[in-house]
Coordinates of N, CA and C in Angstrom, one line a residue:
M1 N 32.5 23.5 -55.5 CA 33.8 23.6 -56.1 C 34.9 23.4 -55.0
L2 N 34.7 24.1 -53.9 CA 35.7 24.0 -52.8 C 35.8 22.6 -52.3
A3 N 34.7 21.9 -52.2 CA 34.7 20.5 -51.7 C 35.5 19.6 -52.7
N4 N 35.3 19.8 -54.0 CA 36.1 19.0 -55.0 C 37.6 19.3 -54.9
L5 N 37.9 20.6 -54.7 CA 39.3 21.0 -54.6 C 40.0 20.3 -53.4
Y6 N 39.3 20.3 -52.3 CA 39.9 19.7 -51.1 C 39.9 18.2 -51.2
F7 N 38.9 17.7 -51.8 CA 38.8 16.2 -51.9 C 39.8 15.7 -52.9
R8 N 40.2 16.5 -53.9 CA 41.2 16.0 -54.8 C 42.5 15.8 -54.1
R9 N 42.8 16.6 -53.1 CA 44.0 16.3 -52.3 C 44.0 15.0 -51.6
F10 N 42.8 14.6 -51.1 CA 42.7 13.3 -50.5 C 42.9 12.2 -51.5
M11 N 42.3 12.3 -52.7 CA 42.4 11.3 -53.7 C 43.8 11.1 -54.1
L12 N 44.6 12.2 -54.3 CA 46.0 12.2 -54.6 C 46.8 11.4 -53.5
A13 N 46.4 11.7 -52.3 CA 47.1 11.0 -51.2 C 46.8 9.6 -51.1
W14 N 45.5 9.2 -51.4 CA 45.0 7.9 -51.3 C 45.7 7.0 -52.4
Y15 N 45.6 7.5 -53.6 CA 46.2 6.7 -54.7 C 47.7 6.9 -54.9
G16 N 48.1 8.1 -54.7 CA 49.6 8.4 -54.8 C 50.4 7.7 -53.7
G17 N 49.8 7.6 -52.5 CA 50.5 6.9 -51.4 C 50.4 5.4 -51.4
G18 N 49.8 4.8 -52.5 CA 49.7 3.4 -52.6 C 48.7 2.7 -51.8
H19 N 47.8 3.4 -51.1 CA 46.8 2.8 -50.2 C 45.8 2.0 -51.0
A20 N 45.4 2.6 -52.2 CA 44.4 1.9 -53.0 C 45.0 0.6 -53.5
R21 N 46.2 0.6 -54.0 CA 46.8 -0.6 -54.5 C 47.0 -1.7 -53.4
R22 N 47.5 -1.2 -52.3 CA 47.8 -2.2 -51.2 C 46.6 -2.8 -50.6
L23 N 45.5 -2.0 -50.4 CA 44.3 -2.5 -49.8 C 43.3 -3.0 -50.8
H24 N 43.6 -2.8 -52.1 CA 42.6 -3.1 -53.1 C 41.3 -2.3 -52.9
A25 N 41.5 -1.1 -52.5 CA 40.4 -0.2 -52.1 C 40.2 1.0 -53.0
E26 N 39.0 1.0 -53.7 CA 38.7 2.1 -54.6 C 37.8 3.1 -53.9
V27 N 37.9 4.4 -54.2 CA 37.1 5.5 -53.6 C 36.2 6.0 -54.7
V28 N 34.9 6.0 -54.3 CA 33.9 6.6 -55.2 C 33.3 7.8 -54.5
N29 N 33.3 9.0 -55.1 CA 32.9 10.2 -54.5 C 32.1 11.1 -55.3
Y30 N 31.3 11.9 -54.7 CA 30.6 13.1 -55.4 C 30.8 14.2 -54.4
A31 N 31.6 15.2 -54.8 CA 31.9 16.3 -53.9 C 32.6 15.8 -52.7
D32 N 32.0 16.0 -51.5 CA 32.7 15.5 -50.3 C 32.0 14.3 -49.7
D33 N 31.0 13.7 -50.4 CA 30.5 12.4 -50.0 C 31.2 11.3 -50.7
F34 N 31.6 10.3 -50.0 CA 32.4 9.2 -50.7 C 32.2 7.9 -50.0
V35 N 32.5 6.9 -50.7 CA 32.5 5.5 -50.3 C 33.8 4.8 -50.6
I36 N 34.4 4.1 -49.7 CA 35.6 3.3 -49.9 C 35.2 1.9 -50.1
L37 N 35.5 1.3 -51.2 CA 35.1 -0.1 -51.5 C 36.4 -1.0 -51.4
C38 N 36.3 -2.0 -50.5 CA 37.5 -2.8 -50.3 C 37.1 -4.3 -50.0
P39 N 38.0 -5.2 -50.1 CA 37.6 -6.6 -49.8 C 37.4 -6.8 -48.3
P40 N 36.7 -7.9 -48.0 CA 36.4 -8.2 -46.5 C 37.8 -8.2 -45.7
G41 N 37.7 -7.7 -44.5 CA 38.8 -7.7 -43.7 C 39.7 -6.5 -43.8
R42 N 39.5 -5.6 -44.8 CA 40.3 -4.5 -45.0 C 39.6 -3.2 -44.6
G43 N 38.4 -3.2 -44.2 CA 37.6 -2.0 -43.9 C 38.1 -1.2 -42.8
E44 N 38.4 -1.8 -41.7 CA 38.9 -1.1 -40.5 C 40.2 -0.3 -40.8
E45 N 41.1 -1.0 -41.5 CA 42.4 -0.4 -41.8 C 42.2 0.8 -42.8
A46 N 41.3 0.6 -43.8 CA 41.0 1.6 -44.7 C 40.4 2.9 -44.0
M47 N 39.5 2.6 -43.1 CA 38.9 3.8 -42.3 C 40.0 4.5 -41.5
A48 N 40.9 3.8 -40.9 CA 41.9 4.4 -40.1 C 42.8 5.2 -40.9
I49 N 43.2 4.7 -42.1 CA 44.1 5.5 -43.0 C 43.3 6.7 -43.5
M50 N 42.1 6.6 -43.9 CA 41.3 7.7 -44.3 C 41.2 8.8 -43.3
R51 N 41.0 8.5 -42.0 CA 40.9 9.5 -41.0 C 42.3 10.2 -40.8
R52 N 43.4 9.4 -40.9 CA 44.7 10.0 -40.7 C 45.0 11.0 -41.9
L53 N 44.6 10.6 -43.1 CA 44.9 11.5 -44.2 C 44.0 12.7 -44.1
M54 N 42.8 12.6 -43.7 CA 41.9 13.8 -43.6 C 42.5 14.7 -42.5
T55 N 43.0 14.2 -41.4 CA 43.6 15.0 -40.4 C 44.8 15.8 -40.9
K56 N 45.6 15.1 -41.7 CA 46.8 15.8 -42.2 C 46.4 16.9 -43.2
L57 N 45.3 16.7 -43.9 CA 44.9 17.7 -44.9 C 44.1 18.8 -44.2
G58 N 43.8 18.7 -42.9 CA 43.1 19.8 -42.2 C 41.6 19.6 -42.4
L59 N 41.1 18.4 -42.8 CA 39.7 18.2 -43.0 C 39.1 17.4 -41.8
T60 N 37.8 17.6 -41.6 CA 37.1 16.9 -40.5 C 36.2 15.9 -41.0
V61 N 36.2 14.7 -40.5 CA 35.3 13.6 -40.9 C 34.0 13.7 -40.2
N62 N 32.9 13.6 -40.9 CA 31.6 13.6 -40.2 C 31.3 12.2 -39.7
E63 N 31.6 12.1 -38.4 CA 31.5 10.7 -37.8 C 30.0 10.2 -37.8
K64 N 29.1 11.1 -37.8 CA 27.7 10.7 -37.8 C 27.3 10.0 -39.1
K65 N 28.0 10.3 -40.1 CA 27.7 9.7 -41.4 C 28.7 8.7 -41.8
T66 N 29.7 8.4 -41.0 CA 30.7 7.5 -41.3 C 30.6 6.2 -40.6
R67 N 30.6 5.1 -41.3 CA 30.4 3.8 -40.6 C 31.0 2.7 -41.5
L68 N 31.3 1.6 -40.9 CA 31.8 0.4 -41.6 C 30.6 -0.5 -41.9
V69 N 30.4 -0.8 -43.2 CA 29.3 -1.6 -43.6 C 29.9 -2.9 -44.2
K70 N 29.4 -4.0 -43.8 CA 29.8 -5.3 -44.3 C 28.7 -5.9 -45.2
L71 N 29.1 -6.0 -46.5 CA 28.2 -6.6 -47.5 C 28.5 -8.1 -47.6
P72 N 27.4 -8.9 -47.9 CA 26.1 -8.5 -48.2 C 25.1 -8.4 -47.0
E73 N 25.6 -8.6 -45.8 CA 24.7 -8.6 -44.7 C 24.0 -7.3 -44.4
E74 N 24.7 -6.2 -44.8 CA 24.1 -4.9 -44.5 C 24.0 -4.1 -45.8
R75 N 23.3 -3.0 -45.7 CA 23.2 -2.0 -46.8 C 23.7 -0.7 -46.4
F76 N 23.9 0.2 -47.4 CA 24.3 1.6 -47.0 C 23.6 2.6 -48.0
D77 N 23.5 3.8 -47.5 CA 22.9 4.9 -48.3 C 24.0 5.8 -48.9
F78 N 23.9 6.1 -50.2 CA 24.9 7.0 -50.8 C 24.2 7.8 -51.9
L79 N 24.2 9.1 -51.7 CA 23.6 10.1 -52.7 C 22.2 9.8 -52.8
G80 N 21.5 9.5 -51.7 CA 20.0 9.3 -51.8 C 19.6 7.9 -52.1
Y81 N 20.5 7.1 -52.5 CA 20.1 5.7 -52.8 C 20.5 4.7 -51.7
T82 N 19.8 3.7 -51.5 CA 20.2 2.6 -50.7 C 20.8 1.5 -51.6
V83 N 22.0 1.1 -51.2 CA 22.7 0.1 -52.0 C 22.9 -1.2 -51.2
G84 N 22.7 -2.3 -51.8 CA 22.9 -3.5 -51.1 C 22.2 -4.7 -51.7
R85 N 22.0 -5.7 -50.9 CA 21.3 -7.0 -51.4 C 19.9 -6.9 -51.0
F86 N 19.0 -7.1 -52.0 CA 17.6 -7.2 -51.9 C 17.1 -8.6 -52.3
Y87 N 15.8 -8.8 -52.1 CA 15.3 -10.1 -52.4 C 14.0 -10.0 -53.3
G88 N 14.0 -10.8 -54.3 CA 12.9 -10.8 -55.3 C 11.7 -11.6 -54.7
R89 N 10.6 -11.6 -55.5 CA 9.4 -12.3 -55.0 C 9.6 -13.8 -54.7
D90 N 10.5 -14.4 -55.4 CA 10.8 -15.8 -55.2 C 11.8 -16.0 -54.1
G91 N 12.2 -14.9 -53.4 CA 13.2 -15.0 -52.3 C 14.6 -15.1 -52.7
R92 N 14.9 -15.0 -54.0 CA 16.3 -15.0 -54.5 C 16.9 -13.7 -54.3
P93 N 18.2 -13.6 -53.7 CA 18.9 -12.4 -53.5 C 19.5 -11.8 -54.8
Y94 N 19.6 -10.5 -54.8 CA 20.2 -9.8 -55.9 C 20.7 -8.5 -55.5
W95 N 21.7 -7.9 -56.2 CA 22.2 -6.6 -55.9 C 21.4 -5.5 -56.6
R96 N 21.2 -4.4 -55.9 CA 20.4 -3.4 -56.6 C 20.5 -2.1 -55.8
T97 N 20.0 -1.0 -56.4 CA 19.8 0.2 -55.7 C 18.3 0.5 -55.6
A98 N 18.0 1.4 -54.6 CA 16.6 1.8 -54.4 C 16.6 3.2 -53.7
P99 N 15.7 4.1 -54.1 CA 15.6 5.3 -53.4 C 15.6 5.1 -51.8
S100 N 16.4 5.8 -51.1 CA 16.5 5.6 -49.7 C 15.2 6.1 -49.0
K101 N 14.9 5.5 -47.8 CA 13.8 6.0 -47.0 C 13.8 7.4 -46.7
K102 N 15.0 7.9 -46.4 CA 15.2 9.4 -46.1 C 14.8 10.2 -47.4
A103 N 15.2 9.8 -48.6 CA 14.9 10.5 -49.8 C 13.4 10.5 -50.0
I104 N 12.7 9.4 -49.8 CA 11.3 9.3 -50.0 C 10.6 10.2 -49.0
K105 N 11.0 10.2 -47.7 CA 10.4 11.0 -46.7 C 10.6 12.5 -47.0
K106 N 11.7 12.8 -47.5 CA 12.0 14.3 -47.8 C 11.0 14.7 -48.9
L107 N 10.8 13.9 -50.0 CA 9.9 14.2 -51.0 C 8.5 14.4 -50.5
K108 N 8.1 13.4 -49.7 CA 6.7 13.5 -49.1 C 6.5 14.8 -48.3
G109 N 7.6 15.1 -47.6 CA 7.5 16.4 -46.8 C 7.3 17.6 -47.6
R110 N 8.0 17.6 -48.8 CA 7.8 18.7 -49.7 C 6.4 18.7 -50.3
I111 N 5.9 17.6 -50.6 CA 4.5 17.5 -51.2 C 3.5 17.9 -50.1
H112 N 3.8 17.5 -48.9 CA 2.9 18.0 -47.8 C 2.9 19.5 -47.6
D113 N 4.1 20.1 -47.7 CA 4.2 21.5 -47.5 C 3.5 22.3 -48.7
E114 N 3.5 21.7 -49.8 CA 2.9 22.3 -51.0 C 1.3 22.1 -51.0
T115 N 0.8 21.4 -50.0 CA -0.7 21.1 -50.0 C -1.2 21.5 -48.6
T116 N -0.7 22.5 -48.0 CA -1.2 22.9 -46.7 C -2.1 24.1 -46.9
K117 N -2.8 24.5 -45.8 CA -3.9 25.5 -45.9 C -3.3 26.9 -46.3
R118 N -2.0 27.1 -46.1 CA -1.5 28.4 -46.5 C -1.6 28.7 -47.9
W119 N -1.8 27.7 -48.8 CA -2.0 27.9 -50.2 C -3.4 27.9 -50.6
N120 N -4.4 28.0 -49.7 CA -5.8 28.0 -50.0 C -6.2 29.1 -50.9
G121 N -5.6 30.2 -50.8 CA -6.0 31.4 -51.6 C -5.5 31.3 -53.1
L122 N -4.7 30.4 -53.4 CA -4.2 30.3 -54.8 C -5.1 29.4 -55.6
P123 N -5.1 29.7 -57.0 CA -5.9 28.8 -57.9 C -5.4 27.4 -57.8
V124 N -6.4 26.4 -58.0 CA -6.0 25.0 -58.0 C -5.0 24.7 -59.0
S125 N -5.1 25.3 -60.2 CA -4.1 25.0 -61.3 C -2.7 25.4 -60.8
K126 N -2.6 26.4 -60.0 CA -1.3 26.9 -59.5 C -0.6 25.8 -58.6
R127 N -1.4 25.2 -57.8 CA -0.9 24.1 -56.9 C -0.3 23.0 -57.8
V128 N -1.0 22.6 -58.8 CA -0.6 21.5 -59.6 C 0.7 21.9 -60.4
E129 N 0.7 23.1 -60.8 CA 1.9 23.6 -61.5 C 3.1 23.6 -60.6
E130 N 2.9 23.8 -59.3 CA 4.1 23.8 -58.4 C 4.4 22.4 -58.0
L131 N 3.5 21.5 -57.9 CA 3.7 20.1 -57.5 C 4.4 19.3 -58.6
N132 N 4.0 19.4 -59.8 CA 4.5 18.6 -60.9 C 6.0 18.7 -61.1
P133 N 6.6 19.9 -61.1 CA 8.1 19.9 -61.3 C 8.8 19.3 -60.1
V134 N 8.3 19.5 -58.9 CA 8.9 18.9 -57.7 C 9.0 17.3 -57.9
I135 N 7.9 16.7 -58.3 CA 7.9 15.3 -58.4 C 8.7 14.8 -59.6
R136 N 8.5 15.6 -60.7 CA 9.3 15.2 -62.0 C 10.8 15.3 -61.8
G137 N 11.2 16.3 -61.1 CA 12.7 16.4 -60.8 C 13.2 15.3 -59.9
W138 N 12.4 14.9 -59.0 CA 12.8 13.8 -58.1 C 12.9 12.5 -58.8
V139 N 11.9 12.2 -59.6 CA 12.0 10.9 -60.4 C 13.0 10.9 -61.5
N140 N 13.3 12.0 -62.0 CA 14.4 12.1 -63.0 C 15.7 11.7 -62.4
Y141 N 15.9 11.9 -61.1 CA 17.1 11.5 -60.4 C 17.0 10.0 -59.9
F142 N 15.9 9.8 -59.3 CA 15.7 8.4 -58.7 C 15.0 7.5 -59.7
N143 N 15.7 7.1 -60.7 CA 15.1 6.3 -61.8 C 16.0 5.0 -62.0
Q144 N 16.8 4.7 -61.0 CA 17.7 3.5 -61.2 C 17.1 2.4 -60.4
G145 N 17.2 1.2 -61.0 CA 16.7 0.0 -60.3 C 15.2 -0.1 -60.3
P146 N 14.6 -1.2 -59.7 CA 13.1 -1.4 -59.7 C 12.5 -0.3 -58.8
V147 N 11.8 0.6 -59.4 CA 11.2 1.8 -58.7 C 9.7 1.8 -58.7
G148 N 9.1 0.8 -59.3 CA 7.6 0.8 -59.5 C 6.9 0.9 -58.2
R149 N 7.3 0.2 -57.2 CA 6.6 0.2 -55.9 C 6.7 1.6 -55.2
V150 N 7.9 2.2 -55.3 CA 8.1 3.5 -54.8 C 7.3 4.6 -55.5
Y151 N 7.3 4.5 -56.9 CA 6.5 5.5 -57.7 C 5.0 5.4 -57.3
R152 N 4.6 4.1 -57.2 CA 3.1 3.9 -56.9 C 2.8 4.6 -55.5
D153 N 3.7 4.4 -54.6 CA 3.5 5.0 -53.2 C 3.5 6.5 -53.3
I154 N 4.3 7.1 -54.1 CA 4.3 8.5 -54.3 C 3.0 9.0 -55.0
D155 N 2.6 8.3 -56.0 CA 1.3 8.6 -56.7 C 0.2 8.7 -55.6
T156 N 0.1 7.6 -54.8 CA -1.0 7.5 -53.8 C -0.9 8.6 -52.8
Y157 N 0.3 8.9 -52.4 CA 0.4 10.0 -51.4 C 0.1 11.4 -51.9
T158 N 0.6 11.6 -53.1 CA 0.3 12.9 -53.8 C -1.2 13.1 -54.0
A159 N -1.8 12.1 -54.6 CA -3.3 12.2 -54.8 C -4.0 12.4 -53.5
R160 N -3.7 11.7 -52.5 CA -4.4 11.9 -51.2 C -4.2 13.3 -50.7
R161 N -3.0 13.8 -50.7 CA -2.7 15.1 -50.2 C -3.4 16.2 -51.0
L162 N -3.5 16.0 -52.3 CA -4.2 17.0 -53.1 C -5.7 17.0 -52.9
R163 N -6.2 15.8 -52.7 CA -7.6 15.7 -52.4 C -8.0 16.4 -51.1
V164 N -7.2 16.1 -50.1 CA -7.4 16.7 -48.8 C -7.3 18.3 -48.9
W165 N -6.3 18.7 -49.6 CA -6.2 20.2 -49.8 C -7.4 20.8 -50.5
L166 N -7.9 20.1 -51.6 CA -9.0 20.6 -52.3 C -10.3 20.6 -51.4
R167 N -10.4 19.6 -50.6 CA -11.6 19.5 -49.7 C -11.5 20.6 -48.6
R168 N -10.4 20.8 -48.0 CA -10.3 21.8 -47.0 C -10.3 23.3 -47.6
R169 N -9.8 23.4 -48.8 CA -9.9 24.7 -49.4 C -11.3 25.1 -49.6
S170 N -12.2 24.2 -49.8 CA -13.6 24.5 -49.9 C -14.4 24.6 -48.6
G171 N -13.6 24.5 -47.5 CA -14.1 24.7 -46.1 C -14.8 23.5 -45.6
K172 N -14.4 22.3 -46.1 CA -15.0 21.1 -45.7 C -14.0 20.1 -45.3
R173 N -14.4 19.1 -44.5 CA -13.5 18.0 -44.0 C -13.6 16.8 -44.9
G174 N -12.8 15.8 -44.6 CA -12.9 14.5 -45.3 C -11.7 14.3 -46.3
T175 N -11.7 13.1 -46.8 CA -10.6 12.7 -47.7 C -10.7 13.2 -49.1
G176 N -12.0 13.5 -49.6 CA -12.2 14.0 -50.9 C -12.2 12.9 -52.0
Y177 N -12.2 11.6 -51.6 CA -12.2 10.6 -52.6 C -13.5 10.6 -53.5
R178 N -14.6 10.8 -52.9 CA -15.9 10.8 -53.6 C -16.0 12.1 -54.5
Q179 N -15.5 13.2 -54.0 CA -15.6 14.4 -54.7 C -14.6 14.6 -55.9
Y180 N -13.4 14.1 -55.7 CA -12.4 14.3 -56.7 C -11.8 12.9 -57.2
S181 N -12.3 12.5 -58.3 CA -11.9 11.2 -58.9 C -10.4 11.3 -59.5
D182 N -9.9 10.1 -59.8 CA -8.6 10.1 -60.5 C -8.7 10.9 -61.8
Q183 N -9.8 10.7 -62.5 CA -9.9 11.4 -63.8 C -9.8 12.9 -63.6
Y184 N -10.4 13.4 -62.6 CA -10.4 14.8 -62.3 C -9.0 15.3 -62.0
L185 N -8.3 14.5 -61.1 CA -6.9 14.9 -60.7 C -5.9 14.9 -61.9
Y186 N -5.9 13.7 -62.6 CA -4.9 13.5 -63.6 C -5.2 14.1 -65.0
E187 N -6.5 14.0 -65.4 CA -6.9 14.5 -66.7 C -7.3 16.0 -66.7
K188 N -8.1 16.4 -65.8 CA -8.6 17.8 -65.8 C -7.5 18.7 -65.2
L189 N -7.0 18.4 -64.0 CA -6.0 19.2 -63.4 C -4.6 19.0 -63.9
G190 N -4.4 17.9 -64.5 CA -3.0 17.6 -65.1 C -2.0 17.2 -64.1
L191 N -2.4 16.6 -63.0 CA -1.4 16.1 -62.0 C -0.5 15.0 -62.6
I192 N 0.8 15.1 -62.4 CA 1.6 14.1 -63.0 C 1.4 12.7 -62.3
R193 N 1.4 11.7 -63.1 CA 1.2 10.3 -62.6 C 2.4 9.5 -63.0
L194 N 3.1 8.9 -62.1 CA 4.3 8.1 -62.3 C 4.0 6.7 -62.8
M195 N 3.0 6.1 -62.3 CA 2.6 4.7 -62.7 C 1.2 4.7 -63.3
P196 N 1.1 4.1 -64.5 CA -0.2 4.1 -65.2 C -1.2 3.3 -64.4
S197 N -2.5 3.7 -64.5 CA -3.5 2.9 -63.8 C -3.8 1.6 -64.6
A198 N -4.6 0.7 -64.1 CA -4.9 -0.5 -64.7 C -5.7 -0.2 -66.0
R199 N -6.5 0.8 -66.0 CA -7.3 1.2 -67.2 C -6.3 1.7 -68.3
D200 N -5.3 2.5 -67.9 CA -4.4 3.0 -68.9 C -3.6 1.9 -69.5
R201 N -3.2 0.9 -68.7 CA -2.4 -0.3 -69.2 C -3.3 -1.1 -70.2
S202 N -4.6 -1.2 -69.9 CA -5.5 -1.9 -70.8 C -5.7 -1.2 -72.1
N203 N -5.8 0.1 -72.1 CA -5.9 0.8 -73.3 C -4.7 0.8 -74.1
A204 N -3.5 0.8 -73.5 CA -2.3 0.7 -74.2 C -2.1 -0.6 -74.9
K205 N -2.5 -1.7 -74.3 CA -2.4 -3.0 -74.9 C -3.3 -3.1 -76.1
A206 N -4.5 -2.4 -76.0 CA -5.5 -2.5 -77.1 C -4.9 -1.8 -78.3

């Protein structure tokens, strides 16, 4: 709430002072995270004005997170998404968003923490009950743009971590692929699956 109250003062100064109109620069923000969108050649001036206004308002710019990005040559991260130009299988460029590498790494870190040996004393069902909401909440937010490859990667990582945890929980080593099948993880334990398997797709078509 405080971030929105303070940032409102910046927005009033930006638009009320005519900077948006003169630079053709629009501000997109969520709380205190924001992006200034402007035509080529206006970025440096827009950043200078932004810093000046922030100083007048008594606010501090996070310089580690602030940079000038030139599209389409570069991409930028905003609210967990990477925004910019990507390329299709045929090599044709197109604009899109994708979950950022940082957001994916953070999710995998959470999955890893939920499948370490400190949880060995808990029932297996309890682990799945804890994992599923974590993953479901993440994908409910990161559902914009082509996400199939990312979802498949998360499925693979989660299944591998759960298999390793199950194996070590029983006092044994190994990956657990032979002991714990996909059917056991997804159907018996009820682990959430983001991307259907080839068998599931075949049954759906039938």
